[in-house]
Amino acid sequence: MFARLGAVVVHNPWKVIGLWVLLAVAVVATAPELKSTTDQSAFLPSHYESIQAMHLQQEAFPDSSAPAAIIVFARKDGAALTDADAASVLSVAADLRGAQINDVTAIQPMPPSQNRLIQIIAVQMTKVTNPNDTTRGDAVKALRAELKQRIADTELKAGITGEAAQVLDQLESGEKGMTIIGIATIVLILVLLLVIFRSPVIAVLPIVVIGTISSMVGGLIAVVAKAFDLQIDASINAILVVVLFGVGTDYILFLMFRYRERLRAGEDSKTAMISAVTRVGEAITSAAGAVIIAFLALVLSTLGMFRALGPALAIAVAIALVAGLTLVPAVVSLIGTKVFWPSTAWRTEPKGARFTAVGNALGRRPGAFAVVSGGVLVVFGVFALGFHPTFDLSSGSTSEASESVVYSKELVKGMPAGTTQPSDVLLRSGGGELTVDQLTAYRGALAAVPGVGQVAEPKLSADRTIADYVVTLADIPESDAALDTVQGPLRETAHSAAPAGATVAVGGLTSVFVDFQDAMARDYSIVFPVAALLIMIVLGLLLRSLVAPWYLMASVFLGFAATLGAAVLVFQHCRGESGLIFTLPVIMYLFVVALGTDYNILMVARLREEAREGNEPKQAAALALRHTGPTIAAAGVILAGTFASMMLAGNNVLAQMGFAISAGIAIAAFVMAMFFTPALTAIIGHTAWWPGHGDRKPDDSGPNQPRRGTMTTPPVAEEARAAAVES
């Protein structure tokens, strides 16, 4: 099949390129706008308590909402606010009202805090339902500009925090991060490909090809998101850029290494490209299939953010695969060997002394290599037991120097930390109006809960059957302490202290994160096993074996544990952070398992090819490492480097994600695929291919008769024999 595909593409390059251009134009012209959201509640299903509370609040109080922004005032010298300072705050509030800023509906100054270290102004804004609506962000920008002028000649400092300000700072940080990630990714790919191939043509090839199809990918994702009503998380763009360029470059790299190898075997440029597609097509397709399956397993997630992330990334990988097997061969078939210009190194086979020596050593002592490489995975994996999730996305998604983060820290000097995102307890009577005694007693019960800072007077619905208690927690809403308060004593008290027959729902951001924890635990138990099972099926079909998929997946799971352990070691132990972002294990699992399987498939496919040439298992492992080691090393460096560029974005969420995925890819390439997998395959021997005996020659109907020879057979001669067998 792949030989036929390669021949069609190479002999009709202009038609293939023209078809790609037409498809890209059609998709971009007809696709809807790709929308994203930062509203975490949009990702949870309706049966969770936090979502029920939100719906009840919208039903009973459609026109009410918590302050969209909070202006925090403090003295520049850190001293307590004087009466004159408090008067200045009131004057600023009056001036801001007079400025009549668009979409600011109310400005309400509050008294100084009890310790007089801070004073706040609560700001109400127009409600927004469209995640792409920038009205609140524009209002925050205007408020900040006015505020700066009003306090210029005072002893006060002031800044804006709260939901609207945090979202604005997250978006601005995200845009800045996207720019940095995009530039770093492209520069890294250019530099590494220049070093590997010494050709500016090959270095530019992935940038041009992937850049061309990226708009098409975005359009297809938008079509799917609209068709299935998927909520796209705002952070997906950063991941999408890296996946598309990283994975796409990997597939192009696999193809170009084989193309160069066939040229060195004496084939002309068109025949060499057909051979490259023929030989590497199955491995690339199987590898991409494993990645796509792993991503699509996310549709089983409870969380909407993952249900949307999976198909989006699967589309990106699928398009990168098809482009790698059609568009790239078409372009290269037109350029020919000039694709390597000005280098002439493609003409001669390098000695490859380093990989030859390592391959020979592995062939002689596979047990030692298996123990050492497996030991490295286990040592890092032990640290994974200390993993602790954190839900602090608002500060983690922005720079520590951003105004919303700085003044949220100022706020807690004088008020409960939960002021920026208070919780809501919705009480609904079992029938009839709620009485004053019931409302007072219930408020007292809530105020007595450990971890609660204050409880406001309840707001009543028009028929007095629903009461909304705004509960300000003593801790930061995303902190472990706040989650423990809501999950435990607050919800327990809210339900147990309710009047007879009444129903209760605890809502707010902290409650949403509590439900996220429950949803994540459910997803771990379903998504992980399903993805692993489906990848094993792909491996079994590729290798025609029931044995190899088991130890290959075992090695991948060890790689996952080692990756999580490395992230825990760096961020929790070395940097002293409270935990890792709660979504990291799922995202890391999918990337490490899927992309780690990529490299395993590439190595095992070459192992099988060498075994079919008549080499003993140990010889096959040595030769596979010698020939495929440079490809995996180059691909691993490029892909790990592109994900590592996320660490430059300037926020902790992307830094943790970038480090974990890049470390996982490095472990998958340089420990697992390069040493652990070939060493295990050499130890297991012919049994690894049972019952399909994929290590037999294609025309060998009897038991495999290995050729006994040295492990240093010139590769050109080996390829000539392989070509003869195929013909």
XYZ file of C-alpha atoms in Angstrom:
727
model
C 0.000 0.000 0.000
C 2.727 2.471 0.957
C 4.774 1.571 -2.124
C 1.747 2.397 -4.275
C 1.159 5.653 -2.356
C 4.781 6.672 -2.760
C 4.726 5.985 -6.492
C 1.535 7.978 -7.060
C 2.837 10.969 -5.093
C 6.326 11.001 -6.623
C 5.041 10.688 -10.194
C 2.302 13.323 -9.730
C 3.891 15.944 -7.448
C 2.153 19.033 -8.885
C -1.269 17.411 -8.648
C -0.626 16.483 -5.005
C 0.563 19.993 -4.119
C -2.366 21.553 -5.964
C -4.837 19.321 -4.133
C -3.366 20.370 -0.774
C -3.639 24.047 -1.709
C -7.279 23.644 -2.795
C -8.191 21.774 0.405
C -6.451 24.353 2.602
C -8.231 27.255 0.888
C -11.601 25.493 1.095
C -11.248 24.699 4.810
C -10.019 28.168 5.780
C -12.745 29.869 3.720
C -15.623 27.839 5.145
C -14.532 27.092 8.730
C -16.130 29.002 11.625
C -14.078 30.991 14.121
C -12.244 28.858 16.673
C -13.552 30.007 20.076
C -12.031 29.288 23.457
C -13.015 29.853 27.080
C -11.293 30.420 30.412
C -14.450 29.641 32.420
C -13.572 26.463 34.312
C -17.225 25.699 35.085
C -17.872 25.318 31.354
C -15.899 22.065 31.418
C -17.949 20.200 34.061
C -21.140 18.203 33.406
C -24.385 19.388 34.983
C -24.720 16.709 37.676
C -21.931 18.210 39.784
C -22.978 20.321 42.782
C -21.019 23.406 41.727
C -22.825 23.483 38.377
C -26.214 22.921 40.020
C -25.476 25.887 42.303
C -24.582 28.055 39.313
C -27.827 27.156 37.505
C -29.893 27.797 40.640
C -28.201 31.168 41.126
C -28.889 32.158 37.519
C -32.540 31.097 37.904
C -33.182 33.005 41.134
C -30.876 36.015 40.672
C -30.422 36.584 36.925
C -29.268 40.173 37.385
C -26.853 39.677 40.276
C -23.221 38.710 40.234
C -20.103 38.948 42.308
C -17.836 41.961 41.659
C -16.078 41.510 38.326
C -13.051 43.423 39.595
C -11.644 44.651 42.892
C -9.524 47.767 43.205
C -7.100 47.347 46.124
C -5.571 50.387 47.871
C -2.644 50.419 50.318
C -0.081 52.946 51.495
C 3.220 53.018 49.616
C 5.119 52.814 52.919
C 3.091 49.794 54.097
C 1.666 51.651 57.114
C -1.975 51.685 58.181
C -4.385 53.841 56.180
C -5.164 57.222 57.720
C -8.545 58.934 57.652
C -7.176 61.156 54.887
C -6.193 58.065 52.886
C -9.686 56.612 53.312
C -11.137 59.901 52.112
C -8.851 59.781 49.078
C -10.200 56.315 48.225
C -13.758 57.659 48.356
C -12.707 60.550 46.115
C -11.109 58.143 43.609
C -14.325 56.078 43.574
C -16.348 59.206 42.805
C -13.941 60.195 40.019
C -14.127 56.724 38.476
C -17.912 56.886 38.501
C -17.710 60.261 36.790
C -15.414 58.853 34.105
C -18.351 56.724 32.903
C -16.182 53.883 31.672
C -17.937 51.629 29.178
C -19.409 48.405 30.626
C -18.725 49.439 34.243
C -22.176 49.292 35.854
C -21.383 50.022 39.517
C -18.472 51.229 41.660
C -18.848 50.608 45.391
C -16.122 51.675 47.870
C -15.847 49.642 51.079
C -14.565 50.724 54.523
C -10.886 50.072 55.317
C -10.059 46.582 56.535
C -10.087 45.954 60.272
C -6.297 46.347 60.495
C -6.507 49.341 58.097
C -3.761 47.942 55.848
C -5.952 47.896 52.741
C -9.197 49.318 51.393
C -11.099 48.109 48.355
C -13.565 49.296 45.726
C -15.881 46.639 44.292
C -16.566 47.041 40.557
C -19.561 45.534 38.768
C -19.459 45.093 35.003
C -21.714 44.070 32.156
C -22.201 40.304 32.028
C -20.547 38.472 29.140
C -21.605 35.141 27.660
C -19.269 34.973 24.674
C -15.762 33.813 25.717
C -14.277 35.984 22.964
C -16.041 39.104 24.266
C -13.350 41.621 25.291
C -15.653 44.201 26.931
C -14.598 43.351 30.502
C -10.932 43.337 29.564
C -11.309 46.712 27.868
C -13.066 48.037 30.976
C -10.204 46.847 33.206
C -7.660 48.553 30.913
C -9.619 51.807 31.075
C -9.961 51.562 34.861
C -6.228 50.967 35.248
C -5.431 54.016 33.129
C -7.831 56.236 35.116
C -6.652 54.813 38.435
C -3.020 55.551 37.669
C -3.834 59.225 37.121
C -6.028 59.529 40.243
C -3.403 58.255 42.709
C -0.346 59.882 41.127
C -0.119 62.661 43.731
C -1.117 60.620 46.808
C 0.676 58.396 49.294
C -1.371 55.474 48.023
C -0.624 52.627 45.660
C -3.465 50.763 43.958
C -4.109 47.998 41.478
C -6.941 45.898 40.094
C -7.457 42.203 40.746
C -10.543 39.976 40.706
C -11.946 37.763 37.977
C -12.012 40.258 35.071
C -8.470 41.481 35.798
C -7.159 37.937 36.201
C -8.696 36.839 32.898
C -7.224 39.890 31.135
C -3.756 39.231 32.563
C -4.028 35.530 31.653
C -4.939 36.378 28.059
C -2.140 38.931 27.728
C 0.322 36.512 29.297
C -0.954 33.780 26.973
C -0.531 35.946 23.869
C 2.984 36.855 24.928
C 3.710 33.215 25.687
C 2.334 32.135 22.292
C 4.659 34.555 20.539
C 7.668 33.339 22.513
C 6.751 29.676 21.994
C 6.183 30.154 18.264
C 9.491 31.972 17.718
C 11.464 29.585 19.933
C 9.956 26.520 18.237
C 10.746 27.730 14.724
C 14.273 28.870 15.620
C 14.992 25.591 17.389
C 13.783 23.491 14.450
C 15.816 25.573 12.001
C 19.012 25.361 14.047
C 18.762 21.639 14.812
C 17.949 20.661 11.221
C 20.832 22.816 9.991
C 23.164 20.988 12.372
C 21.810 17.549 11.411
C 21.594 17.945 7.612
C 23.762 21.053 7.044
C 21.215 22.246 4.518
C 19.060 25.381 4.738
C 16.578 23.770 2.316
C 15.759 20.862 4.645
C 15.804 23.212 7.634
C 13.142 25.427 6.050
C 11.074 22.533 4.637
C 9.155 21.637 7.864
C 8.535 25.317 8.664
C 7.033 25.968 5.240
C 5.010 22.749 5.052
C 3.676 22.826 8.626
C 3.109 26.569 8.530
C 1.041 26.057 5.376
C -1.177 23.358 6.874
C -1.530 24.998 10.325
C -4.412 27.247 9.238
C -6.113 24.187 7.756
C -5.733 22.363 11.079
C -7.227 25.297 12.978
C -10.170 25.378 10.576
C -10.881 21.654 10.930
C -10.714 21.917 14.733
C -13.195 24.818 14.634
C -15.560 22.757 12.446
C -15.424 19.798 14.839
C -15.785 22.021 17.924
C -18.887 23.668 16.494
C -20.410 20.397 15.252
C -20.060 18.645 18.611
C -20.399 21.726 20.856
C -16.943 21.277 22.372
C -15.565 23.837 24.849
C -12.002 24.668 23.790
C -9.709 25.691 26.639
C -7.777 28.919 26.048
C -4.431 27.139 26.639
C -4.938 24.746 23.698
C -3.350 27.113 21.172
C 0.067 26.888 22.821
C -0.091 23.080 22.936
C -1.396 22.910 19.362
C 1.483 24.946 17.919
C 4.064 22.776 19.647
C 2.347 19.488 18.740
C 1.931 20.432 15.096
C 5.503 21.619 14.603
C 7.096 19.031 16.887
C 5.284 15.918 15.666
C 5.189 17.124 12.063
C 8.934 17.730 12.065
C 9.503 14.294 13.586
C 7.588 12.566 10.787
C 9.428 14.594 8.145
C 12.693 13.702 9.862
C 11.899 9.968 9.839
C 11.161 10.196 6.108
C 14.254 12.250 5.212
C 16.623 9.950 7.107
C 15.292 6.986 5.113
C 15.402 8.994 1.872
C 19.072 9.791 2.456
C 19.747 6.157 3.359
C 18.227 4.933 0.069
C 20.202 7.504 -1.921
C 23.381 6.179 -0.302
C 22.286 2.676 -1.323
C 22.559 3.816 -4.961
C 18.958 4.600 -5.882
C 18.007 7.652 -7.953
C 16.114 10.443 -6.190
C 12.577 9.436 -7.243
C 13.107 5.737 -6.549
C 14.734 6.626 -3.238
C 11.681 8.646 -2.161
C 9.314 5.830 -3.159
C 11.476 3.403 -1.153
C 11.532 5.793 1.809
C 7.725 6.060 1.858
C 7.481 2.270 1.429
C 9.879 1.453 4.242
C 8.952 4.096 6.803
C 5.276 4.524 5.929
C 3.987 1.666 8.066
C 6.046 2.699 11.084
C 5.033 6.371 10.837
C 1.378 5.512 10.296
C 1.344 3.102 13.226
C 3.115 5.648 15.418
C 0.668 8.371 14.421
C -2.201 5.933 14.923
C -1.062 5.301 18.496
C -0.865 9.055 19.144
C -4.281 9.706 17.600
C -5.877 6.864 19.565
C -4.370 8.137 22.806
C -5.689 11.632 22.130
C -9.132 10.407 21.072
C -9.411 8.404 24.305
C -9.956 11.788 25.934
C -13.497 11.903 24.532
C -14.306 9.513 27.399
C -13.313 12.211 29.897
C -15.871 13.767 32.222
C -14.232 17.143 31.715
C -15.177 19.150 28.650
C -11.681 20.654 28.389
C -10.192 17.202 27.735
C -13.055 16.075 25.502
C -12.206 19.033 23.263
C -8.421 18.751 23.621
C -8.330 15.123 22.445
C -10.012 15.554 19.042
C -8.157 18.839 18.427
C -4.733 17.274 18.911
C -5.780 14.110 17.042
C -6.712 16.262 14.036
C -3.321 18.009 14.196
C -1.410 14.708 14.263
C -3.546 13.179 11.478
C -2.943 16.150 9.168
C 0.778 16.119 10.016
C 0.899 12.400 9.130
C -0.880 12.781 5.787
C 1.304 15.779 4.905
C 4.418 13.820 5.849
C 3.507 10.944 3.521
C 2.147 12.992 0.583
C 2.968 16.700 0.567
C 6.577 16.361 1.708
C 7.440 13.540 -0.759
C 5.801 15.566 -3.542
C 7.879 18.658 -2.746
C 11.125 16.687 -2.313
C 10.551 14.749 -5.554
C 10.534 18.097 -7.385
C 13.683 19.343 -5.640
C 15.562 16.032 -5.792
C 18.971 15.796 -4.171
C 19.204 19.598 -4.140
C 17.165 19.366 -0.948
C 20.521 18.667 0.763
C 22.260 21.702 -0.793
C 24.979 22.842 -0.237
C 26.083 19.784 1.750
C 27.387 16.741 -0.105
C 27.526 14.544 2.997
C 24.388 12.726 1.822
C 26.472 10.956 -0.840
C 28.585 8.936 1.592
C 27.654 6.787 4.563
C 29.190 8.197 7.779
C 31.134 5.824 9.930
C 28.698 6.325 12.786
C 31.359 5.139 15.181
C 29.535 6.288 18.303
C 26.253 4.539 17.594
C 28.058 1.519 16.144
C 30.094 1.130 19.321
C 27.054 1.523 21.575
C 25.058 -0.866 19.388
C 27.801 -3.493 19.527
C 28.012 -3.117 23.319
C 24.248 -3.540 23.649
C 24.351 -6.595 21.400
C 27.022 -8.190 23.592
C 25.425 -7.348 26.967
C 21.710 -6.624 26.575
C 21.037 -7.636 30.186
C 23.301 -4.914 31.554
C 21.714 -2.276 29.321
C 18.217 -3.400 30.361
C 19.086 -3.238 34.071
C 20.784 0.180 33.901
C 18.177 1.875 31.683
C 15.308 0.252 33.587
C 16.953 1.290 36.864
C 17.041 4.936 35.738
C 13.300 4.773 34.998
C 12.534 3.189 38.368
C 14.644 5.691 40.360
C 12.841 8.677 38.837
C 9.536 6.831 39.079
C 9.835 6.610 42.874
C 9.515 10.405 43.124
C 6.124 10.181 41.357
C 4.663 8.873 44.622
C 5.057 12.397 46.028
C 2.890 14.023 43.334
C 0.535 16.649 44.724
C -2.018 18.427 42.483
C -2.638 22.156 42.687
C -5.549 24.144 41.273
C -3.910 27.582 41.395
C -4.389 28.345 37.717
C -5.083 32.071 38.017
C -1.681 33.011 39.365
C 0.069 30.120 37.634
C -1.216 31.232 34.223
C 0.250 34.719 34.548
C 3.544 36.284 35.468
C 4.167 36.890 39.172
C 4.676 40.534 38.228
C 1.204 40.938 36.685
C -1.041 43.451 38.444
C -3.815 40.987 39.323
C -1.338 38.649 41.046
C 0.506 41.442 42.884
C -2.666 43.026 44.260
C -4.337 39.730 45.124
C -1.385 39.315 47.503
C -1.910 42.850 48.805
C -5.579 42.037 49.385
C -4.886 39.193 51.815
C -2.968 41.560 54.108
C -6.244 42.963 55.362
C -9.110 40.774 54.147
C -9.912 37.079 53.809
C -7.994 35.586 50.895
C -11.231 34.359 49.344
C -12.490 37.884 48.688
C -11.460 37.746 44.993
C -13.564 34.619 44.308
C -16.133 34.087 47.089
C -18.156 30.891 47.328
C -21.950 30.787 47.199
C -24.262 28.614 49.262
C -27.718 28.392 47.644
C -30.514 27.382 50.037
C -33.900 26.434 48.561
C -36.884 25.856 50.864
C -38.821 22.626 50.688
C -42.035 24.641 50.310
C -43.126 28.122 51.310
C -41.068 31.162 52.235
C -37.854 30.993 54.248
C -38.368 32.601 57.656
C -36.079 35.133 59.321
C -35.207 32.665 62.082
C -34.269 29.994 59.539
C -32.100 32.423 57.570
C -30.328 33.739 60.684
C -29.679 30.300 62.148
C -28.349 28.990 58.844
C -26.013 31.956 58.440
C -24.642 31.359 61.936
C -23.983 27.705 61.122
C -22.059 28.642 57.972
C -20.043 31.341 59.772
C -18.939 28.806 62.389
C -17.331 26.510 59.783
C -13.524 26.367 60.193
C -11.860 28.017 57.181
C -14.718 30.457 56.549
C -13.713 34.126 56.842
C -17.098 35.774 56.720
C -20.689 35.167 55.567
C -22.724 38.014 54.112
C -26.392 38.610 54.779
C -28.385 36.332 52.457
C -29.837 37.645 49.236
C -33.429 36.450 48.730
C -35.278 35.612 45.532
C -38.488 37.477 44.744
C -40.648 34.717 46.228
C -38.322 34.295 49.281
C -37.880 30.570 48.585
C -34.199 30.765 47.584
C -31.398 32.400 49.585
C -27.883 33.080 48.328
C -25.200 33.268 51.056
C -21.918 34.758 49.830
C -19.210 32.928 51.802
C -15.715 34.401 51.842
C -13.110 31.772 52.617
C -10.130 32.461 54.846
C -7.745 30.973 52.258
C -6.945 31.651 48.599
C -9.811 30.108 46.567
C -7.504 27.797 44.575
C -5.443 26.661 47.576
C -5.494 23.179 49.111
C -6.832 24.635 52.357
C -9.783 26.276 50.572
C -10.582 23.071 48.668
C -10.465 21.083 51.903
C -12.822 23.588 53.545
C -15.400 23.399 50.754
C -15.124 19.666 50.182
C -15.372 18.850 53.874
C -16.863 21.064 56.591
C -18.567 23.689 54.380
C -20.530 21.248 52.232
C -21.246 18.993 55.203
C -22.525 21.870 57.342
C -24.420 23.458 54.456
C -26.410 20.254 53.933
C -26.804 19.163 57.549
C -27.812 22.612 58.922
C -30.446 23.255 56.245
C -34.078 23.527 57.396
C -36.176 20.394 57.055
C -37.098 19.687 53.442
C -34.733 22.328 52.031
C -32.129 21.580 49.355
C -28.624 23.068 49.205
C -25.928 23.543 46.547
C -22.466 24.981 47.238
C -21.037 26.881 44.272
C -18.198 29.195 43.332
C -14.736 28.637 41.874
C -13.463 26.579 44.817
C -16.483 24.300 44.586
C -15.819 23.894 40.852
C -12.265 22.747 41.614
C -13.532 20.310 44.254
C -15.719 18.747 41.576
C -12.782 18.808 39.181
C -10.897 16.549 41.615
C -13.710 14.030 41.572
C -13.965 14.166 37.785
C -10.196 13.727 37.384
C -10.186 10.641 39.624
C -12.924 9.147 37.457
C -11.004 10.012 34.272
C -7.803 8.407 35.566
C -9.664 5.123 36.032
C -11.215 5.146 32.544
C -9.148 7.170 30.064
C -5.749 5.731 30.990
C -6.671 2.025 30.659
C -8.673 2.554 27.450
C -5.824 4.486 25.799
C -3.308 1.821 26.855
C -5.489 -1.021 25.554
C -6.046 0.648 22.184
C -2.327 1.405 21.764
C -1.523 -2.225 22.555
C -3.926 -3.299 19.807
C -2.104 -1.005 17.348
C 1.231 -2.504 18.406
C -0.127 -6.031 18.102
C -1.430 -5.392 14.578
C 1.815 -3.736 13.480
C 4.118 -6.398 14.915
C 1.762 -9.403 14.476
C 2.722 -10.310 18.015
C 0.996 -10.887 21.340
C 4.227 -10.699 23.335
C 5.920 -7.474 22.225
C 2.984 -5.126 23.011
C 3.080 -6.147 26.683
C 6.702 -5.307 27.398
C 6.589 -2.263 25.121
C 3.645 -0.829 27.073
C 5.316 -1.776 30.361
C 8.354 0.259 29.301
C 6.092 3.171 28.344
C 4.401 3.100 31.762
C 7.811 3.121 33.417
C 8.639 6.141 31.245
C 5.444 7.868 32.377
C 6.235 7.256 36.058
C 9.812 8.474 35.558
C 8.563 11.628 33.836
C 6.083 12.451 36.586
C 8.807 11.756 39.143
C 11.213 14.114 37.373
C 8.581 16.882 37.407
C 7.901 16.303 41.116
C 11.638 16.360 41.838
C 12.223 19.639 39.980
C 9.117 21.638 40.926
C 8.081 20.295 44.327
C 11.459 19.374 45.821
C 13.979 21.678 44.126
C 11.786 24.754 43.555
C 9.659 24.241 46.656
C 6.301 24.651 44.926
C 3.186 23.300 46.629
C 2.316 21.002 43.755
C 1.915 20.460 40.031
C -1.074 21.638 38.014
C -3.906 19.153 38.399
C -4.255 18.483 34.643
C -0.585 17.560 34.214
C -0.839 13.763 34.715
C -3.511 13.391 32.011
C -1.730 15.628 29.503
C 1.649 14.099 30.314
C 0.281 10.566 30.148
C -1.073 11.136 26.669
C 2.050 12.799 25.326
C 4.550 10.477 26.974
C 2.595 7.299 26.284
C 1.655 8.268 22.744
C 4.916 9.887 21.667
C 6.982 7.386 23.651
C 5.235 4.655 21.699
C 6.244 6.561 18.537
C 9.921 5.972 19.224
C 9.345 2.419 20.402
C 7.533 1.640 17.155
C 10.334 3.163 15.081
C 12.960 1.130 16.938
C 11.001 -2.142 16.949
C 10.123 -1.774 13.258
C 13.841 -1.519 12.495
C 14.553 -4.448 14.822
C 12.079 -6.528 12.828
C 13.630 -5.381 9.547
C 17.102 -6.411 10.713
C 15.760 -9.733 12.005
C 14.151 -10.411 8.617
C 17.605 -9.986 7.104
C 18.605 -13.118 8.995
C 20.317 -11.530 12.003
C 20.169 -13.146 15.434
C 18.164 -11.142 18.050
C 21.281 -9.620 19.624
C 22.746 -8.750 16.227
C 19.415 -7.257 15.133
C 19.316 -5.090 18.257
C 22.851 -3.853 17.652
C 22.184 -3.022 14.001
C 18.842 -1.397 14.795
C 20.489 0.903 17.336
C 23.274 1.694 14.883
C 20.896 2.730 12.084
C 17.871 4.053 13.981
C 19.700 5.562 16.952
C 20.666 8.763 15.068
C 17.083 9.197 13.811
C 15.544 8.760 17.260
C 18.189 10.987 18.837
C 17.574 13.775 16.327
C 13.782 13.448 16.560
C 13.927 13.333 20.356
C 16.069 16.455 20.586
C 13.794 18.383 18.214
C 10.514 17.296 19.827
C 11.789 17.700 23.402
C 13.224 21.072 22.469
C 9.976 22.321 20.947
C 8.021 21.398 24.074
C 10.753 22.876 26.275
C 10.109 26.207 24.533
C 6.867 26.362 26.554
C 9.047 27.039 29.613
C 9.887 30.438 28.119
C 6.238 31.590 28.148
C 6.609 33.293 31.535
C 3.944 31.459 33.517
C 4.122 28.458 35.783
C 1.379 26.400 34.131
C 3.125 26.289 30.750
C 6.535 25.950 32.447
C 5.450 22.788 34.281
C 3.750 21.423 31.184
C 6.728 22.180 28.944
C 9.253 20.656 31.345
C 7.225 17.512 32.001
C 6.489 16.754 28.345
C 10.022 17.559 27.130
C 11.534 15.464 29.937
C 9.134 12.646 29.073
C 10.096 12.737 25.405
C 13.798 12.794 26.296
C 13.307 9.780 28.581
C 11.250 8.013 25.898
C 13.865 8.628 23.202
C 17.199 8.353 25.019
C 16.432 5.788 27.722
C 13.400 3.778 26.717
C 13.476 3.454 22.912
C 17.231 3.620 22.428
C 18.302 1.194 25.171
C 15.546 -0.404 27.245
C 13.357 -1.622 24.355
C 16.100 -3.104 22.111
C 17.802 -4.661 25.147
C 14.569 -6.386 26.246
C 13.858 -7.508 22.683
C 17.350 -8.997 22.419
C 16.888 -10.844 25.731
C 13.435 -12.197 24.844
C 14.662 -13.217 21.395
C 12.403 -14.853 18.806
C 9.628 -15.224 21.401
C 9.078 -11.461 21.185
C 7.466 -11.995 17.766
C 5.131 -14.841 18.773
C 2.745 -15.964 17.295
C 3.150 -14.003 14.041
C 6.923 -14.518 13.797
C 7.359 -11.069 12.309
C 11.134 -11.572 12.335
C 10.962 -14.087 9.490
C 11.911 -13.135 5.982
C 8.826 -12.229 3.906
C 9.322 -15.331 1.711
C 10.270 -17.645 4.592
C 7.436 -20.082 5.299
C 9.447 -22.251 7.617
C 11.249 -21.596 10.893
C 13.423 -18.545 10.884
C 16.975 -19.392 9.948
C 19.138 -16.572 11.204
C 22.218 -15.625 9.291
C 25.296 -15.805 11.419
C 27.537 -12.921 10.620
C 29.195 -9.913 12.137
C 27.426 -6.835 13.384
C 29.518 -4.496 11.265
C 28.190 -5.381 7.810
C 28.315 -2.253 5.628
C 24.840 -0.713 5.602
C 24.871 -0.171 1.824
C 25.316 -3.885 1.311
C 22.528 -4.624 3.783
C 20.165 -2.264 1.959
C 21.083 -3.803 -1.380
C 20.150 -7.230 -0.024
C 16.925 -5.819 1.412
C 16.049 -4.284 -1.952
C 16.732 -7.606 -3.646
C 14.452 -9.426 -1.190
C 11.668 -6.891 -1.759
C 12.004 -7.098 -5.537
